[in-house]
mmCIF file of C-alpha atoms in Angstrom:
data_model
loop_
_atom_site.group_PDB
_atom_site.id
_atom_site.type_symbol
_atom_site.label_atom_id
_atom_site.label_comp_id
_atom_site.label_asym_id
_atom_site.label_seq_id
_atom_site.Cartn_x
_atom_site.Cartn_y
_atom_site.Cartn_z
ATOM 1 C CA UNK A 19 -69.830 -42.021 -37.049
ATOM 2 C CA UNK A 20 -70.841 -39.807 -34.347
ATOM 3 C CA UNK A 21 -70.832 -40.807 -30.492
ATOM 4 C CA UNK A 22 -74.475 -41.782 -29.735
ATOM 5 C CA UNK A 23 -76.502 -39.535 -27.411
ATOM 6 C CA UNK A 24 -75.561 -40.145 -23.809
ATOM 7 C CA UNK A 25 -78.676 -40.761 -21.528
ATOM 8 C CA UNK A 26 -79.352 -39.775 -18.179
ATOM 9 C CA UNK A 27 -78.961 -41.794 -14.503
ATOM 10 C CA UNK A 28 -82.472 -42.027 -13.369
ATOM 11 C CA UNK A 29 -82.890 -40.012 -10.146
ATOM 12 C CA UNK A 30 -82.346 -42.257 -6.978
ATOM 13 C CA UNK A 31 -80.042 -44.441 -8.293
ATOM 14 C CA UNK A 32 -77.352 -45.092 -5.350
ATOM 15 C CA UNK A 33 -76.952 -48.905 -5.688
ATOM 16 C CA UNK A 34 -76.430 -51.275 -8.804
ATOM 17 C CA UNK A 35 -79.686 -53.207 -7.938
ATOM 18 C CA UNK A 36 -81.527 -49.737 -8.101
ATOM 19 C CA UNK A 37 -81.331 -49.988 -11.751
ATOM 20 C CA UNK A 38 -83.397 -53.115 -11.721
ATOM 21 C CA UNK A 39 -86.632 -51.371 -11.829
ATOM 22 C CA UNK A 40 -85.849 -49.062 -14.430
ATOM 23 C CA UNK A 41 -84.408 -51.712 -16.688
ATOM 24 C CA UNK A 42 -87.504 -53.898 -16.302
ATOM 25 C CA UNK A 43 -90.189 -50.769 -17.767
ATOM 26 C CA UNK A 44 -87.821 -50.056 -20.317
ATOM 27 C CA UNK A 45 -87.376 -53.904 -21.441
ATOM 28 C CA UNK A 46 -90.665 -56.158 -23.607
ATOM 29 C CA UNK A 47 -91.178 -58.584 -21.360
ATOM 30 C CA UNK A 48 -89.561 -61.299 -23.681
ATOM 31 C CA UNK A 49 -86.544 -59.703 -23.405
ATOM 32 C CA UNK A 50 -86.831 -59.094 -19.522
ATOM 33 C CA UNK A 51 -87.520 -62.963 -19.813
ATOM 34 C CA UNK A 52 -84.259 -63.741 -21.347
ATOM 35 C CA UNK A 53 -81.839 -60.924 -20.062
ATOM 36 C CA UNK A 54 -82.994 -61.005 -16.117
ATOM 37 C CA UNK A 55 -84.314 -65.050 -15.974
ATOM 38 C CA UNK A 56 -82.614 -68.311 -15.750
ATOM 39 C CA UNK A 57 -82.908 -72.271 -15.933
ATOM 40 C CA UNK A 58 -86.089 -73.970 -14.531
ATOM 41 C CA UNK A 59 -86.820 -73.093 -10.972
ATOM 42 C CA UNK A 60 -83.446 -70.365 -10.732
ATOM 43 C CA UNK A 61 -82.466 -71.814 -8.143
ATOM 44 C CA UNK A 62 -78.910 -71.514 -8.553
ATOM 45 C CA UNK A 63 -79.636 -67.591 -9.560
ATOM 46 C CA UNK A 64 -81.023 -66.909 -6.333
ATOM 47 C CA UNK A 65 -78.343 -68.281 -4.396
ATOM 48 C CA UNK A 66 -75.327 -66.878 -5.996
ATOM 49 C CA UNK A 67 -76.840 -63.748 -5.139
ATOM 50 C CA UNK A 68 -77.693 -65.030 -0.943
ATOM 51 C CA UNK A 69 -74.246 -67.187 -1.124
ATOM 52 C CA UNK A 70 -72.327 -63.501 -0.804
ATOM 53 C CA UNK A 71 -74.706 -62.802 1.666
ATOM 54 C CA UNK A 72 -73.631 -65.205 3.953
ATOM 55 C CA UNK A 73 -70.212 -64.616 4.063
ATOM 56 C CA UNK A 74 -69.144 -62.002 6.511
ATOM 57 C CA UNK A 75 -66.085 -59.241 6.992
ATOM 58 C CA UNK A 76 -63.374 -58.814 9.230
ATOM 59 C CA UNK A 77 -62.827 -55.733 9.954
ATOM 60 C CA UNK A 78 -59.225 -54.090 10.486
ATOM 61 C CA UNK A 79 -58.257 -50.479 11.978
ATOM 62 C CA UNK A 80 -55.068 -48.013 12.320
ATOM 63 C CA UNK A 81 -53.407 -49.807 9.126
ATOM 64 C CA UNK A 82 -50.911 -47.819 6.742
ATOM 65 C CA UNK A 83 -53.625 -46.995 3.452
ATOM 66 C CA UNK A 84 -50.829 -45.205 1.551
ATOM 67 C CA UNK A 85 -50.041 -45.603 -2.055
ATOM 68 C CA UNK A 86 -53.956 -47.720 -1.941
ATOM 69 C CA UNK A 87 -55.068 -48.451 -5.301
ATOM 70 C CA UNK A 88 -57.074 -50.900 -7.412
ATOM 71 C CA UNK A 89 -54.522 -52.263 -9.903
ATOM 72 C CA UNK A 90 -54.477 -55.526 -11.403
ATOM 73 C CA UNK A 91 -52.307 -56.790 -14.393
ATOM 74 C CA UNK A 92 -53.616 -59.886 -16.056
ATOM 75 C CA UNK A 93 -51.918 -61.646 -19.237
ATOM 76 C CA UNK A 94 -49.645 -58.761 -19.766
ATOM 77 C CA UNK A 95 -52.647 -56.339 -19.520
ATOM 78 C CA UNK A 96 -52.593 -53.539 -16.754
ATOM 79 C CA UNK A 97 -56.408 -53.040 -15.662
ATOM 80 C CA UNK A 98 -57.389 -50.027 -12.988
ATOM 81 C CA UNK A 99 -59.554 -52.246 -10.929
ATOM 82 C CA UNK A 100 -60.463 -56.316 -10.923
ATOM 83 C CA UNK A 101 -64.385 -55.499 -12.229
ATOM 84 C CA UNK A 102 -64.568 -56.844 -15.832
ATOM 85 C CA UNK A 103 -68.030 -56.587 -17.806
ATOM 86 C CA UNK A 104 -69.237 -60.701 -18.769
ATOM 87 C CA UNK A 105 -70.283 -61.511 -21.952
ATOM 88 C CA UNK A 106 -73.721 -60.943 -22.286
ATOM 89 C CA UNK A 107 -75.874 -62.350 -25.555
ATOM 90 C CA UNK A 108 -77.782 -59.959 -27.726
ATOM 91 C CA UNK A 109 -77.536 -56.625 -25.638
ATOM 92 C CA UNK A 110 -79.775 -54.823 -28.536
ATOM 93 C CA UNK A 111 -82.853 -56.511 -26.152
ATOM 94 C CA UNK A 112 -81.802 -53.947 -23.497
ATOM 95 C CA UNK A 113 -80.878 -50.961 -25.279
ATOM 96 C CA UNK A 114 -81.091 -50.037 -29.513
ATOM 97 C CA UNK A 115 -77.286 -49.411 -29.330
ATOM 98 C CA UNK A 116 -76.353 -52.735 -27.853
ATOM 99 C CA UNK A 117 -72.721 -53.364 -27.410
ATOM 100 C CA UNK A 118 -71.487 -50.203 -28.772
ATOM 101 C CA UNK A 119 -73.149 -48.405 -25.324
ATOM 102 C CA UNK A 120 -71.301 -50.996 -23.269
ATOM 103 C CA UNK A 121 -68.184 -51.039 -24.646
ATOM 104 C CA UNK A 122 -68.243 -46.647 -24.573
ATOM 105 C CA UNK A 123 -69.773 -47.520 -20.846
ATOM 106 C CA UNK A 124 -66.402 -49.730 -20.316
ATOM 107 C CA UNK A 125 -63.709 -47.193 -21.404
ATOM 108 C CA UNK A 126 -64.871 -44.441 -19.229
ATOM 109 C CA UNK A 127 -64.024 -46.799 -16.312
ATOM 110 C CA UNK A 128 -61.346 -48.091 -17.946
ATOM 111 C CA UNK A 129 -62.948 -51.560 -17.459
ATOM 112 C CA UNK A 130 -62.192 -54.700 -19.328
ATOM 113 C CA UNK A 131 -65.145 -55.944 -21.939
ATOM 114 C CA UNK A 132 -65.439 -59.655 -22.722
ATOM 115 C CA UNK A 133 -67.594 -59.579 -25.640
ATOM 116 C CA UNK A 134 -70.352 -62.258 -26.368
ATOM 117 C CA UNK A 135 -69.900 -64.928 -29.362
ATOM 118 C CA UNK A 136 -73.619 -64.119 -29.960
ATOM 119 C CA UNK A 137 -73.535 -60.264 -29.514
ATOM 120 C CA UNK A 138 -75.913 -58.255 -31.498
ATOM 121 C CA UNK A 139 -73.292 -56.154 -32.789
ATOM 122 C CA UNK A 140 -70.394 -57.007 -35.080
ATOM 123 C CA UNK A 141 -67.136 -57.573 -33.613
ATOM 124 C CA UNK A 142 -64.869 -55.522 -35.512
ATOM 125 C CA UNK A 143 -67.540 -52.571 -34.793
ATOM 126 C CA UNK A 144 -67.242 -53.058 -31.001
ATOM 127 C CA UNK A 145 -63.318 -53.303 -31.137
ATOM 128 C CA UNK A 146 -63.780 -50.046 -33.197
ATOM 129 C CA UNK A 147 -65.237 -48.107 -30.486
ATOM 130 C CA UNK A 148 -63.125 -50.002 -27.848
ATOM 131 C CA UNK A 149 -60.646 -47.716 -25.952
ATOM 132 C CA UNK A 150 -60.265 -50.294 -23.578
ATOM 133 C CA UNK A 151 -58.939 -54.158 -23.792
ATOM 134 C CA UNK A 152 -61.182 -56.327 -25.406
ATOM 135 C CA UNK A 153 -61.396 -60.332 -24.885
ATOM 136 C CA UNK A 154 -63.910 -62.498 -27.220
ATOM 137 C CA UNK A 155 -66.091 -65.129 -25.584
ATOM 138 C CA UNK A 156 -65.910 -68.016 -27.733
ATOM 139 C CA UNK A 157 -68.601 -70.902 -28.098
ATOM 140 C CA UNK A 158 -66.762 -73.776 -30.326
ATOM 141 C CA UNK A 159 -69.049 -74.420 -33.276
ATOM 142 C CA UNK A 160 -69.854 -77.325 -35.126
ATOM 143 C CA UNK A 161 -68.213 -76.226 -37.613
ATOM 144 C CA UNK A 162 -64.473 -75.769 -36.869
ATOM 145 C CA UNK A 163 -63.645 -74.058 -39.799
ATOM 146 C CA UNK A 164 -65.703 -71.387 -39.259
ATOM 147 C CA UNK A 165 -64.962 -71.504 -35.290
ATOM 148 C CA UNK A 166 -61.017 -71.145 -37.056
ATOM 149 C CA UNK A 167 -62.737 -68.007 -38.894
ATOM 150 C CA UNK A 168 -64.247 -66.599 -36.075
ATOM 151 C CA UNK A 169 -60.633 -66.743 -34.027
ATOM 152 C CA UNK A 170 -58.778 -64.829 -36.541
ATOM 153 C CA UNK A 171 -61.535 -62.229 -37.352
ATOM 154 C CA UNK A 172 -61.386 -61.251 -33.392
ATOM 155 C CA UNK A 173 -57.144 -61.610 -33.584
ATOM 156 C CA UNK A 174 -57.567 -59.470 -36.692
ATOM 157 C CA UNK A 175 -60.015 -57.081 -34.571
ATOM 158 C CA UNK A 176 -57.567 -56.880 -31.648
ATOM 159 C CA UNK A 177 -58.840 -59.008 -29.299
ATOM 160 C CA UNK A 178 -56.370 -59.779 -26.403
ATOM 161 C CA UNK A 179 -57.680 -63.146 -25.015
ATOM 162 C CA UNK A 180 -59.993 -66.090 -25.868
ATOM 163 C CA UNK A 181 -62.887 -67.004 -23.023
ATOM 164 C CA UNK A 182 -64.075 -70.372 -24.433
ATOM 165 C CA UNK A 183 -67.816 -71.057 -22.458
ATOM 166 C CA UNK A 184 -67.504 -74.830 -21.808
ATOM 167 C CA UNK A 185 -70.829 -75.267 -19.056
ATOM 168 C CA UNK A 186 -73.557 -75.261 -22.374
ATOM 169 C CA UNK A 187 -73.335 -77.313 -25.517
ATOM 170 C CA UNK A 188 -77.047 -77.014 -24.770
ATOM 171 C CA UNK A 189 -79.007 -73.888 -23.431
ATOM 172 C CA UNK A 190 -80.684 -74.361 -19.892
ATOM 173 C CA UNK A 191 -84.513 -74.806 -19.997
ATOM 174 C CA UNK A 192 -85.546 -71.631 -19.380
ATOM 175 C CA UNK A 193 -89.219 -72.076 -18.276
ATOM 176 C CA UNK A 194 -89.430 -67.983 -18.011
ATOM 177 C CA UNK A 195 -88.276 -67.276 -21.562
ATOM 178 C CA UNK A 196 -90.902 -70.580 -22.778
ATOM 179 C CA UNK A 197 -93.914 -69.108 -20.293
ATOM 180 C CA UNK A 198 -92.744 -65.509 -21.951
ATOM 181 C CA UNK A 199 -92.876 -67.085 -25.507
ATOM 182 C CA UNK A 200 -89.001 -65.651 -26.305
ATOM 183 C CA UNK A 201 -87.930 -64.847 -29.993
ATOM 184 C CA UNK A 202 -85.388 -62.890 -31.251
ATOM 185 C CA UNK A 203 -87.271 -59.506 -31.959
ATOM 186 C CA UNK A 204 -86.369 -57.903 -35.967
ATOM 187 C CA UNK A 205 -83.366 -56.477 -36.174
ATOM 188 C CA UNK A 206 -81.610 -58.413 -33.287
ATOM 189 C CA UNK A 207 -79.533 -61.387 -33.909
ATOM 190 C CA UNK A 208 -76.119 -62.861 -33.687
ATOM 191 C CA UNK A 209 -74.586 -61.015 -36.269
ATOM 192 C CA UNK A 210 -70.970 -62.811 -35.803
ATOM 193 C CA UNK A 211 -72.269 -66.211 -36.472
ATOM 194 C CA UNK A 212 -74.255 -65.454 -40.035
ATOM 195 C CA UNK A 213 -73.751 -68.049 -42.110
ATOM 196 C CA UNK A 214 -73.166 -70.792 -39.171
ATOM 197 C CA UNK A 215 -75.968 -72.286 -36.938
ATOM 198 C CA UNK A 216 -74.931 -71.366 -33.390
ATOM 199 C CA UNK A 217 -73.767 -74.741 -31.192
ATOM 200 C CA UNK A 218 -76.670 -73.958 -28.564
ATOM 201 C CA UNK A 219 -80.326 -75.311 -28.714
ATOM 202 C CA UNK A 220 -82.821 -75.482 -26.234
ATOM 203 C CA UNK A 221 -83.712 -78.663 -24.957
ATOM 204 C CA UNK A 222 -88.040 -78.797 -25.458
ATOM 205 C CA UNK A 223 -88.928 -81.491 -22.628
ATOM 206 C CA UNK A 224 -92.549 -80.914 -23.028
ATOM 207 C CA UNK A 225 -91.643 -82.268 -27.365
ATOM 208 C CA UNK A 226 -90.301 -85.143 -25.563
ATOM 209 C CA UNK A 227 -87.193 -85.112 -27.557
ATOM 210 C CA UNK A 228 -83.630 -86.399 -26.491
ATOM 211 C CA UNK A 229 -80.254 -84.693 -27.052
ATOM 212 C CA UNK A 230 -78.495 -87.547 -25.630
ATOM 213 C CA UNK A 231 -77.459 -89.591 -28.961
ATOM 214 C CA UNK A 232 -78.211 -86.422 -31.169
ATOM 215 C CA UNK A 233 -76.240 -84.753 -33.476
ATOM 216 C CA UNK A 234 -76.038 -81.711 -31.981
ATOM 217 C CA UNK A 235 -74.330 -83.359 -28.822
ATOM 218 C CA UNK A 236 -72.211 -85.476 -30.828
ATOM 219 C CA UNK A 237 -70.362 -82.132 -32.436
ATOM 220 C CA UNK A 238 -70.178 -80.426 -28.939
ATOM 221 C CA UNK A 239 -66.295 -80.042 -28.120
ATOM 222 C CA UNK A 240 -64.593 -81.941 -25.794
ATOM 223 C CA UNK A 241 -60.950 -82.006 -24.674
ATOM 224 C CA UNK A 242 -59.636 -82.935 -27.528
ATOM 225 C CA UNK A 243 -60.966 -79.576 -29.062
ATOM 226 C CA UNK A 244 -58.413 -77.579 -26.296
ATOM 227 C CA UNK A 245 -55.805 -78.521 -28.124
ATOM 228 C CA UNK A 246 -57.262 -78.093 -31.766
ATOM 229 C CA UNK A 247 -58.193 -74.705 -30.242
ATOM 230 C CA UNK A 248 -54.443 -73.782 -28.796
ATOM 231 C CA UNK A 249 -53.493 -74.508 -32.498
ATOM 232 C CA UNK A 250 -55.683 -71.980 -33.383
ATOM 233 C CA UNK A 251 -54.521 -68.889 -32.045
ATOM 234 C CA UNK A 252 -51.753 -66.870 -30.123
ATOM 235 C CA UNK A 253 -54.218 -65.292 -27.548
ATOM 236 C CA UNK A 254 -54.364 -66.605 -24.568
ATOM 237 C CA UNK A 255 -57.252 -69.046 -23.536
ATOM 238 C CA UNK A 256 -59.716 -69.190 -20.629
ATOM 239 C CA UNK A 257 -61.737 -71.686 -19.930
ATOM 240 C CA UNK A 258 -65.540 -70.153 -18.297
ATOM 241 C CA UNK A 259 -67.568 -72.780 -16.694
ATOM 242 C CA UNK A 260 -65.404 -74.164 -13.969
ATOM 243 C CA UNK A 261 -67.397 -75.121 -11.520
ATOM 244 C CA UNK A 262 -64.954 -78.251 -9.825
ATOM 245 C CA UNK A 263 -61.283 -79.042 -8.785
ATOM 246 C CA UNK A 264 -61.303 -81.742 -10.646
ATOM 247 C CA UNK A 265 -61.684 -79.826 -14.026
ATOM 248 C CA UNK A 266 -59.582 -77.229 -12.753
ATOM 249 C CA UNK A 267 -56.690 -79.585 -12.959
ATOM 250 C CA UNK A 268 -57.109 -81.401 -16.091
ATOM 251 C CA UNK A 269 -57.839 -77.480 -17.701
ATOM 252 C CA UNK A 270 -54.124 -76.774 -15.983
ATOM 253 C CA UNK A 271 -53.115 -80.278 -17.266
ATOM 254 C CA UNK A 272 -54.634 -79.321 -21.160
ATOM 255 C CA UNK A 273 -52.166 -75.541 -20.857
ATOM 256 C CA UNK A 274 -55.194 -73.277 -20.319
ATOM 257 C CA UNK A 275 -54.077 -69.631 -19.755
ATOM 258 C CA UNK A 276 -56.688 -69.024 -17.117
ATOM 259 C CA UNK A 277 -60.016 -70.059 -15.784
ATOM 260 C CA UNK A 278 -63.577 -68.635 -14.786
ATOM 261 C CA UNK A 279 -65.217 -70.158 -12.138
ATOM 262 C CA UNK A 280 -69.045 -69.567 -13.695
ATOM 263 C CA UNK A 281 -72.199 -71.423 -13.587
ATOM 264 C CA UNK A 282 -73.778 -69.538 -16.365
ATOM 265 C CA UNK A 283 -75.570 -67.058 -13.745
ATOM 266 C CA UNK A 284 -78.100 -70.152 -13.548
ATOM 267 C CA UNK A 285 -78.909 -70.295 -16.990
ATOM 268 C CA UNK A 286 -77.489 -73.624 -17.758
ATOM 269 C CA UNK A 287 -78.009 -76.567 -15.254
ATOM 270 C CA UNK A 288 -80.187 -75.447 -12.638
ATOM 271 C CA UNK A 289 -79.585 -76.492 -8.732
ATOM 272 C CA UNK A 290 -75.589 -76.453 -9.325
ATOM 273 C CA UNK A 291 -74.062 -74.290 -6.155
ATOM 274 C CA UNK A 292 -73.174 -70.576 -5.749
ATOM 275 C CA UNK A 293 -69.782 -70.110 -7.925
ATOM 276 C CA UNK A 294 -68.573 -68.172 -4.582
ATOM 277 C CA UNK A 295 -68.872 -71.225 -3.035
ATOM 278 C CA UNK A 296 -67.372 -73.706 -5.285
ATOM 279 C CA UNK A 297 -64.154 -70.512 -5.485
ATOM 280 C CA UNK A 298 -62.097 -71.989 -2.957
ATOM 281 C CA UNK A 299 -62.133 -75.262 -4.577
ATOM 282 C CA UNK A 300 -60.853 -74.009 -8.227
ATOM 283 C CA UNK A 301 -58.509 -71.902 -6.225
ATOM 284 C CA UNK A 302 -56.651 -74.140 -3.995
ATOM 285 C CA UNK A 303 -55.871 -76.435 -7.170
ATOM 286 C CA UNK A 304 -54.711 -73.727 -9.158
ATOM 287 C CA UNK A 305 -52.190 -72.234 -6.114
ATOM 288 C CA UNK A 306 -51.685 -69.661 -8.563
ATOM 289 C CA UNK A 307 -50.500 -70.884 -11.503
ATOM 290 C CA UNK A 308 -53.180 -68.976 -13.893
ATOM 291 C CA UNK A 309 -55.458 -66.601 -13.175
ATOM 292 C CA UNK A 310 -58.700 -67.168 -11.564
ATOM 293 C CA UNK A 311 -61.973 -64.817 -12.229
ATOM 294 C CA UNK A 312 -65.389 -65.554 -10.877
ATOM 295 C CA UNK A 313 -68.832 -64.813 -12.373
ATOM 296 C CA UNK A 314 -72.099 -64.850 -10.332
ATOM 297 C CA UNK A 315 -74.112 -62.835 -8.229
ATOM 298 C CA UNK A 316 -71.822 -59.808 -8.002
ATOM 299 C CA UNK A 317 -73.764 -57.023 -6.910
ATOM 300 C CA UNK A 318 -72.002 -55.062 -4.378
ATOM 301 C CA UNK A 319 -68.205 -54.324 -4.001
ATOM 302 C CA UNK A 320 -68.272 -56.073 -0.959
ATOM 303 C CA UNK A 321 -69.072 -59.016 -2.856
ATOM 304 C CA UNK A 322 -65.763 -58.318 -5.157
ATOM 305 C CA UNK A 323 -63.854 -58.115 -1.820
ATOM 306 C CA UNK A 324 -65.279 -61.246 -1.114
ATOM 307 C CA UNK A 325 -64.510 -62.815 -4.248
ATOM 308 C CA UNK A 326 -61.000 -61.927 -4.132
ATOM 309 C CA UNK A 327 -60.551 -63.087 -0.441
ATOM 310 C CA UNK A 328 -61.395 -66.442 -1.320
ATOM 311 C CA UNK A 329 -58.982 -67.010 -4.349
ATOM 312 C CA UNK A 330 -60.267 -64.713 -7.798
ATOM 313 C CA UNK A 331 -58.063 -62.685 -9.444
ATOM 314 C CA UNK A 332 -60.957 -60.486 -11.059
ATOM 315 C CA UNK A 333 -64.371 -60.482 -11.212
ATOM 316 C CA UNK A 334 -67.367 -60.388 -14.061
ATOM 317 C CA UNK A 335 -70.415 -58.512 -13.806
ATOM 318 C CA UNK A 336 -73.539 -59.068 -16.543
ATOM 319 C CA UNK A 337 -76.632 -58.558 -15.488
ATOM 320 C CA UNK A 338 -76.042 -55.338 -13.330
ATOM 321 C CA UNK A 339 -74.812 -53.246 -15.758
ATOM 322 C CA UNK A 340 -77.258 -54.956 -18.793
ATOM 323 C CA UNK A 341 -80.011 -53.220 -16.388
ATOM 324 C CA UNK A 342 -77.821 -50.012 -16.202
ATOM 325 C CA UNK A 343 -77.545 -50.437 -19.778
ATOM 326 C CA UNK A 344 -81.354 -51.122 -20.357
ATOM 327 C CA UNK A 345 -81.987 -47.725 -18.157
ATOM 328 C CA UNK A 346 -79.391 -45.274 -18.948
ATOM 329 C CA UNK A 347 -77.301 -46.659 -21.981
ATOM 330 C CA UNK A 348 -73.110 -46.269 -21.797
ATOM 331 C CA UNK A 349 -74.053 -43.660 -18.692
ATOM 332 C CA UNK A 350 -75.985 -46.697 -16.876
ATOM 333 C CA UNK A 351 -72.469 -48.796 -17.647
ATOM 334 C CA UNK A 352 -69.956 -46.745 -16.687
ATOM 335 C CA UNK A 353 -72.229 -45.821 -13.295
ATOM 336 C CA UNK A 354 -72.624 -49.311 -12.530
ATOM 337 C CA UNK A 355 -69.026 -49.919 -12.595
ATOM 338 C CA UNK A 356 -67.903 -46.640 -10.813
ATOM 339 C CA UNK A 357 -70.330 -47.796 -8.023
ATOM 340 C CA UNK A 358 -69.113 -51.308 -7.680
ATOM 341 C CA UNK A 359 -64.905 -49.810 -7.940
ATOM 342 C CA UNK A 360 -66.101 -46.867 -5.093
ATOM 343 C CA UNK A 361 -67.637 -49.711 -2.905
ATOM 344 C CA UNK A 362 -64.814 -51.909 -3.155
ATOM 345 C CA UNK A 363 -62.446 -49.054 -2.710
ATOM 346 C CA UNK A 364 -64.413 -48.434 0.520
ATOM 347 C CA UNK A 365 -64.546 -51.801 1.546
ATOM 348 C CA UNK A 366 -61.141 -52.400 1.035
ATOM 349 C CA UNK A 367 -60.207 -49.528 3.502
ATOM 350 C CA UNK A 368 -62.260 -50.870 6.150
ATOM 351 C CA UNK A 369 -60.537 -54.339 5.920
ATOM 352 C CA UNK A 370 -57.007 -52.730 6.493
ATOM 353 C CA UNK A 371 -56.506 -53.557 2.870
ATOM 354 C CA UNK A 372 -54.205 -51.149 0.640
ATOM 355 C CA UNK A 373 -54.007 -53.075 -2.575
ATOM 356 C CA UNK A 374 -55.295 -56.173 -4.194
ATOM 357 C CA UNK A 375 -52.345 -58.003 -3.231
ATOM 358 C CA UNK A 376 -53.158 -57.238 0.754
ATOM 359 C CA UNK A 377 -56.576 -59.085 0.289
ATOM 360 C CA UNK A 378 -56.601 -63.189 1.748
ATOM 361 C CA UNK A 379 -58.589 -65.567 3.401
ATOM 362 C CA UNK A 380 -58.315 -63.216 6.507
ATOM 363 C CA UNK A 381 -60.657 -60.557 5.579
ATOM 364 C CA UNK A 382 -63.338 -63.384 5.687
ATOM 365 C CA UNK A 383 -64.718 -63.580 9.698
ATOM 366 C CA UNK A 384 -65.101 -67.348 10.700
ATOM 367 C CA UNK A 385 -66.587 -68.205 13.997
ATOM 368 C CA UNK A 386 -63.614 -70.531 14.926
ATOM 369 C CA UNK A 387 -60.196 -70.463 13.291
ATOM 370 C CA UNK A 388 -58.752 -72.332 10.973
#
């Protein structure tokens, strides 16, 4: 099949939020509703965007730059940079080629591509086009035979990890996507999970109807399903949805390979805190002992700076390059990421730092030590 026709970066573009604009005329306003929105008031999507904002930089001069780079090796892996693309639902809303542009979008930056359980766009067809490593969000299903299914078609595929998303055995109420009157348009739909109801459902207060005591809660995993799940498969396993020390530990307790400190990007339980806050938390449990990424609000490469100050190994980015995708297909992508990478590059210089490794706590400015 031939490479699809590359697009063009709208003129004016020298930020990732610049692409907002141009994503939103491009997008129905359904899908706007669901791609760009979150739970209830979005509350907790506003402020893991102003959490980053309120952390500040120290600055550092006359330090030895040479041999800088970007590098980061996780679970065997070797990655040029720490800026990972999130799994992100149904990307045919944004853009008729879906997945396919993001994952072409990913290998020109040599990014790492976690792809969605419910993606638009089959599996094996993404890990097809993938000339980059691949790692397959995973939402347990009711059924566990066909979760068991699901594992070895992406093992099969060449998938290198499992990112199980533990923060939603329901879907948020999403009063933009309701006021927006959100369906699935023709032709889009989560292709990988044919056959099998997917585990999420939206909870309909204004129905008046209870999950609580429901069936669909009663077949939403628990621990118990970690270890069914490490029986599963050979890939590593990362648990997304961290948002406490307390589940840090018992995920370190269970054997989990690695965890993402995520809140959804405020799509599940609205008023929770920024994830950048709740970072240093997951990370002074851990002490490195697995890795630690961090999804939420990720805009700038300052903010991956940031992010990696305060404990993350990596980083995820969704909706930034979904609107780069929406505006400019795999060229929007890749532009996004080489943005963020320059940025952090950048920023990295002007905190005295040469290499990932050379970025702590003390690149963070406090008024008073500690």
């Amino acid at each position: 099949m031939p490479l699809p026709k590359l697009q063009q970066i709208p003129a004016g573009i020298a930020a990732v939020t610049d692409y907002e604009p141009f994503a939103r005329e491009r997008m129905s306003e359904q899908a706007w509703a669901y791609l760009a929105g979150a739970a209830a008031d979005e509350l907790t999507l506003a402020d893991n965007r102003v959490a980053f904002d309120r952390l500040r930089l120290r600055s550092r001069v006359l330090t030895d730059l040479s041999g800088g780079n970007t590098r980061v090796r996780l679970f065997g892996q070797d990655f040029d940079h720490p800026i990972f693309l999130a799994p992100v639902a149904y990307q045919k809303l944004a853009h008729p080629e879906g997945e396919l542009a993001s994952v072409l979008g990913a290998a020109a930056l040599r990014a790492g591509m976690l792809v969605s359980t419910q993606a638009s766009v089959e599996l094996e067809l993404i890990a097809s086009r993938a000339q980059t490593p691949l790692w397959f969000q995973l939402y347990i299903q009711p059924d566990r035979d066909f979760t068991a299914a699901l594992i070895r078609r992406a093992e099969s595929a060449g998938y290198q990890a499992l990112v199980v998303t533990v923060d939603a055995p329901v879907s948020g109420v999403r009063n933009r996507e309701q006021r927006a009157g959100f369906a699935l348009p023709p032709g889009v739909e989560a292709v990988n999970l044919r056959g099998q109801q997917p585990l999420q459902a939206h909870a309909d207060p204004a129905a008046g109807s209870l999950l609580l005591g429901g069936p669909l809660l009663a077949a939403a995993p628990g621990w118990a399903d970690l270890a069914w799940l490490q029986q599963q498969t050979r890939l590593p396993i990362l648990l997304k949805g961290i948002m406490s020390g307390a589940d840090a530990e018992r995920a370190l307790t269970a054997g989990v390979d690695g965890l993402v400190v995520s809140n959804h990007g405020g799509r599940s339980l609205d008023g929770l805190p920024a994830t950048i806050e709740v970072l240093p938390e997951v990370a002074a449990v851990v002490q490195g002992r697995v890795p630690v990424l961090l999804d939420g609000g990720i805009r700038r490469g300052t903010d991956v700076l940031k992010a990696l100050a305060l404990g993350a190994d990596a980083v995820l980015v969704g909706r930034p390059y979904v609107f780069g995708l929406a505006a400019a297909g795999a060229v929007g992508v890749a532009h996004v990421l080489q943005i963020l990478r320059a940025e952090l590059e950048v920023a990295m210089a002007l905190t005295g730092c040469a290499d990932l490794q050379g970025i702590g706590p003390e690149v963070i400015w406090r008024t008073s030590p500690r």
